mmCIF file of C-alpha atoms in Angstrom:
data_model
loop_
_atom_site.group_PDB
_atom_site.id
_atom_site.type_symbol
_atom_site.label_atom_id
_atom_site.label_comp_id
_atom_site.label_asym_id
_atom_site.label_seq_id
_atom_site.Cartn_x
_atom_site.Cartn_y
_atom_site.Cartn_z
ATOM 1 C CA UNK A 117 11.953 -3.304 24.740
ATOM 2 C CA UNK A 118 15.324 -1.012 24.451
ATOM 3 C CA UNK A 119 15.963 0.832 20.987
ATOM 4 C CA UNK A 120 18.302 -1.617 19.903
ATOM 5 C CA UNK A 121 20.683 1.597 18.937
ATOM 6 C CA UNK A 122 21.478 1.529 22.850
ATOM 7 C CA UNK A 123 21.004 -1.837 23.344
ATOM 8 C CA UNK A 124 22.210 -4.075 21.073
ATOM 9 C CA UNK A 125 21.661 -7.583 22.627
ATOM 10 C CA UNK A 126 20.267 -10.219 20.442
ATOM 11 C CA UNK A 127 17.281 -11.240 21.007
ATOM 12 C CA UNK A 128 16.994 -15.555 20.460
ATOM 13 C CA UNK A 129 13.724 -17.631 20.054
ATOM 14 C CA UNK A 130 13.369 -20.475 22.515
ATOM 15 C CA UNK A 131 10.705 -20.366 25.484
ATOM 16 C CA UNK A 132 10.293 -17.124 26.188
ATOM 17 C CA UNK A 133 12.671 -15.056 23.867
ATOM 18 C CA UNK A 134 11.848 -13.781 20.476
ATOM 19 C CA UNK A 135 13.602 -13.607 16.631
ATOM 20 C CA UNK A 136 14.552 -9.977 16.198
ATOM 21 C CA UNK A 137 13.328 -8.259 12.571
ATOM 22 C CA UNK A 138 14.650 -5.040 11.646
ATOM 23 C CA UNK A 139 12.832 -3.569 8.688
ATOM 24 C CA UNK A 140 14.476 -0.792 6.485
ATOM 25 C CA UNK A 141 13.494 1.866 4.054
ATOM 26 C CA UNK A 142 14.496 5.209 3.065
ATOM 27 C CA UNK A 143 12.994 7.845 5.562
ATOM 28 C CA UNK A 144 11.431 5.686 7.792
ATOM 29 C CA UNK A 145 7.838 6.715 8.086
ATOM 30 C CA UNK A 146 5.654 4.492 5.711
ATOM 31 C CA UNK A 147 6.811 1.096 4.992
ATOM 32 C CA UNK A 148 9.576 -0.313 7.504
ATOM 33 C CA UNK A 149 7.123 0.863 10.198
ATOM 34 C CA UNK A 150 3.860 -0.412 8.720
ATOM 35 C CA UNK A 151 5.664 -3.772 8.288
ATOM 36 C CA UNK A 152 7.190 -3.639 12.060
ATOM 37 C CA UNK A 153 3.730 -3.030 13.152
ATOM 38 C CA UNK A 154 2.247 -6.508 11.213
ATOM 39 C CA UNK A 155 4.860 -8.391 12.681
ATOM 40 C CA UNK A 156 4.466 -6.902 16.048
ATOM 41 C CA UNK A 157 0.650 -7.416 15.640
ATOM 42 C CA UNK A 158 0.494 -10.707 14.565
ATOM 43 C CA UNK A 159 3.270 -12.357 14.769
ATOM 44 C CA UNK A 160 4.781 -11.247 18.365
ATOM 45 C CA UNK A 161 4.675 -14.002 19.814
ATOM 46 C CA UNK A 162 7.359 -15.158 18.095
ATOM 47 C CA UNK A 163 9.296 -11.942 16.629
ATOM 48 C CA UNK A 164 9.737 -8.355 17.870
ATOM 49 C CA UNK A 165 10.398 -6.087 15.069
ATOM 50 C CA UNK A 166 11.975 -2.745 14.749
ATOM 51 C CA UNK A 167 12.176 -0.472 11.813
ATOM 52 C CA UNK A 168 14.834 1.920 10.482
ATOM 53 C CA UNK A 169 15.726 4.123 7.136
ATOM 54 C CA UNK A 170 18.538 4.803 4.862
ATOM 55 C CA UNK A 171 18.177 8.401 5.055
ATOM 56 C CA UNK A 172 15.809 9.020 7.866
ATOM 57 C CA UNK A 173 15.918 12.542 9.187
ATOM 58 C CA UNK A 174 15.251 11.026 12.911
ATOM 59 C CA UNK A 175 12.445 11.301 15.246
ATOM 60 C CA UNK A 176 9.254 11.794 12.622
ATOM 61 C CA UNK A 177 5.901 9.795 13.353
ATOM 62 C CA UNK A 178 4.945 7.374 11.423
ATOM 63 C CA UNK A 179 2.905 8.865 7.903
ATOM 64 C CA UNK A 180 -0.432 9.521 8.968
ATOM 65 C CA UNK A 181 -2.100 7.692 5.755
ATOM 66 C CA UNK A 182 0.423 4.607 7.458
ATOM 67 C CA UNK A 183 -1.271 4.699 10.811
ATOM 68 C CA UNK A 184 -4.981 5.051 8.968
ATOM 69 C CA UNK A 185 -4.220 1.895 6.588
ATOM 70 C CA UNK A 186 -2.680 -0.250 9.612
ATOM 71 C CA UNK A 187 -6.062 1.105 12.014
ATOM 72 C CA UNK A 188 -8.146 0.053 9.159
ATOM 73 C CA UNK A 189 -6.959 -3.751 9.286
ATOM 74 C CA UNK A 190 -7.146 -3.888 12.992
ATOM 75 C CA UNK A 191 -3.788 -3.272 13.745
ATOM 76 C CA UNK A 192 -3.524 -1.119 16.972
ATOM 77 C CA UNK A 193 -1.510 1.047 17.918
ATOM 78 C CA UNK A 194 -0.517 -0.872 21.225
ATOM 79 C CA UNK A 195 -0.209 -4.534 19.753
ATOM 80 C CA UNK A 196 1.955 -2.826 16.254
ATOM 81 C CA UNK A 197 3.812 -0.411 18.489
ATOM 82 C CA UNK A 198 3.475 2.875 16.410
ATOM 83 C CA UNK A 199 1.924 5.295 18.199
ATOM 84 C CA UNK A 200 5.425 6.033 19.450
ATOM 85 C CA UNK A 201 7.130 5.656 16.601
ATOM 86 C CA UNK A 202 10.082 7.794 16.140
ATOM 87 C CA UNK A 203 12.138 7.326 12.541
ATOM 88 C CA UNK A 204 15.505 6.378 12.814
ATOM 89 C CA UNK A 205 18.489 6.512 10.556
ATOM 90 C CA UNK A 206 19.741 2.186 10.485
ATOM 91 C CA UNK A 207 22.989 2.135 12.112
ATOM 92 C CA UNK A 208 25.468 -0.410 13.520
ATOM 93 C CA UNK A 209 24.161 -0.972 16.710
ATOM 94 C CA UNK A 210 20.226 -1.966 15.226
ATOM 95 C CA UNK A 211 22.006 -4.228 12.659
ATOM 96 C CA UNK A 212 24.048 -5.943 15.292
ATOM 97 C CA UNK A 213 20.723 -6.308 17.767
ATOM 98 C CA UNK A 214 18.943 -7.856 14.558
ATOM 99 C CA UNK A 215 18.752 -11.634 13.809
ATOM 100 C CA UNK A 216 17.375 -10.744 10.507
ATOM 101 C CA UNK A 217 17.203 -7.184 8.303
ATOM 102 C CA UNK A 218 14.568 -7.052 5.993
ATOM 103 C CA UNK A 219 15.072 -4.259 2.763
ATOM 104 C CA UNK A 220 12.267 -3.326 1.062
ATOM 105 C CA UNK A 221 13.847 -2.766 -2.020
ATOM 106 C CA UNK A 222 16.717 -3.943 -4.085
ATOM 107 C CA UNK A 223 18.733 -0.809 -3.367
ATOM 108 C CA UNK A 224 18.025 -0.709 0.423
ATOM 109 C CA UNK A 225 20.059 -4.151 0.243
ATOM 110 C CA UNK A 226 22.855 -3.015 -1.462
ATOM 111 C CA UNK A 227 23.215 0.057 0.613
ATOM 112 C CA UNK A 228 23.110 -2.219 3.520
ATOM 113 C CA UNK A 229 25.691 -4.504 1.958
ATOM 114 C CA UNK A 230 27.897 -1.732 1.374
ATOM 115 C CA UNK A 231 27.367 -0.061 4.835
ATOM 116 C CA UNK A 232 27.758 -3.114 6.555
ATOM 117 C CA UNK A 233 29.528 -5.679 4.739
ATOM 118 C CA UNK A 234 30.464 -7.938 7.448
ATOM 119 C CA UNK A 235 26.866 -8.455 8.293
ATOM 120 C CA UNK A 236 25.754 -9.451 5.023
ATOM 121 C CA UNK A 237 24.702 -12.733 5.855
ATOM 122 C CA UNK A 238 21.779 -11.265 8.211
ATOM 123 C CA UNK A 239 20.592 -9.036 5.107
ATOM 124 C CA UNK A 240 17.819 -9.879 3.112
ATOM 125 C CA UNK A 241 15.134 -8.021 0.494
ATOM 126 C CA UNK A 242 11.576 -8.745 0.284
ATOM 127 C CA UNK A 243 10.236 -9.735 -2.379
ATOM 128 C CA UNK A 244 8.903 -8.207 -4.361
ATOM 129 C CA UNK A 245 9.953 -4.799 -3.940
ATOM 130 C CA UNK A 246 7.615 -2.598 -1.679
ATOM 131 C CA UNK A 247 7.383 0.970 -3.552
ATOM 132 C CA UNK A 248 7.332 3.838 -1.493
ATOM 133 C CA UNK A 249 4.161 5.280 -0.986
ATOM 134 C CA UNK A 250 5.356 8.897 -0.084
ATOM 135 C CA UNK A 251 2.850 11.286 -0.676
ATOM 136 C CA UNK A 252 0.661 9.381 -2.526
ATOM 137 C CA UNK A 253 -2.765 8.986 -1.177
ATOM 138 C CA UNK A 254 -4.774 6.957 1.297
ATOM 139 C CA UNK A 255 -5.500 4.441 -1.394
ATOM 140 C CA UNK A 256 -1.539 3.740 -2.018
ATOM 141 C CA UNK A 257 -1.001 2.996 1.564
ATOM 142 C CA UNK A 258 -3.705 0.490 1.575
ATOM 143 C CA UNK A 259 -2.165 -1.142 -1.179
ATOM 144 C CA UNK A 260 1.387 -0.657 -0.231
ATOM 145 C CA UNK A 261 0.082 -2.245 3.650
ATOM 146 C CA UNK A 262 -1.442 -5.189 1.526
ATOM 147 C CA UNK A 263 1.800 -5.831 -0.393
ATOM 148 C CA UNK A 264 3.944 -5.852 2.742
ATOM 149 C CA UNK A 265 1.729 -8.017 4.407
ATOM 150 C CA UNK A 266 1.705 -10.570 2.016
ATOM 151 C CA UNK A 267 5.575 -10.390 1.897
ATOM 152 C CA UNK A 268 5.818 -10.749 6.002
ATOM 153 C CA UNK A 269 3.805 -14.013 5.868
ATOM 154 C CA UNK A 270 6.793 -15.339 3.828
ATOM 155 C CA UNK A 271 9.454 -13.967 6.059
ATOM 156 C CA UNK A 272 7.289 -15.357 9.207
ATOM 157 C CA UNK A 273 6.790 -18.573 8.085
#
């Protein structure tokens, strides 16, 4: 699949096609990815999922306590897509390509809203919030993994 930054087509569900997710958090290495990677994982079939941040410096891996705590579930690399994972700072183009964008938090929806007002009926927030795990340990990613899982079988289904 094309970075949806250069290729922007939208991306329908019928016989062969899939609903396009793009996740969004704030740098783009923890929880948009780790919750690109369930959906890729488990639910591709159906969705192809992207992820992207509010602030993301561009082109960082995904956190290394992310890639342990998806590994640990049985989400691989190939089937969640994140060994190549590059962050990337959300911008028109991925919102366009998106049938759906995800926020994890309150205030990744509102900056959303106010970056991109005319797509605000694509935007949603899960819920609950997903707090950022950012340098907390191993043990927070599990748990922040666990909480975004549980929020993508709601989205999914």
């Amino acid at each position: 699949m094309k970075t949806p930054s250069l290729a922007p087509e939208k991306i329908r569900i019928s016989e062969n096609e899939k609903i396009a997710l793009l996740f969004v958090c704030t740098g783009n290495t923890c929880r948009s990815p780790m919750a690109a990677a369930v959906v890729n994982a488990r639910f591709g079939d159906s969705y192809a999922a992207l992820s992207a941040g509010t602030a993301a410096l561009g082109g960082q891996p995904i956190s290394s306590h992310a890639a342990e705590a998806l590994d640990e579930v049985g989400i691989t690399p190939q089937a969640g897509g994140y060994r190549e994972h590059a962050s990337a700072r959300v911008d028109r183009g991925m919102m366009a390509w998106a049938d759906r964008v995800v926020a994890m938090t309150a205030d990744h929806y509102m900056q959303l809203l106010f970056r991109f007002p005319e797509l605000a009926s694509k935007i949603t927030t899960i819920e609950p919030s997903i707090p950022d795990p950012f340098g907390g340990t191993l043990e927070d990613y599990r748990r922040c993994l666990s909480d975004i899982s549980a929020a993508v079988l709601n989205i999914v289904e």
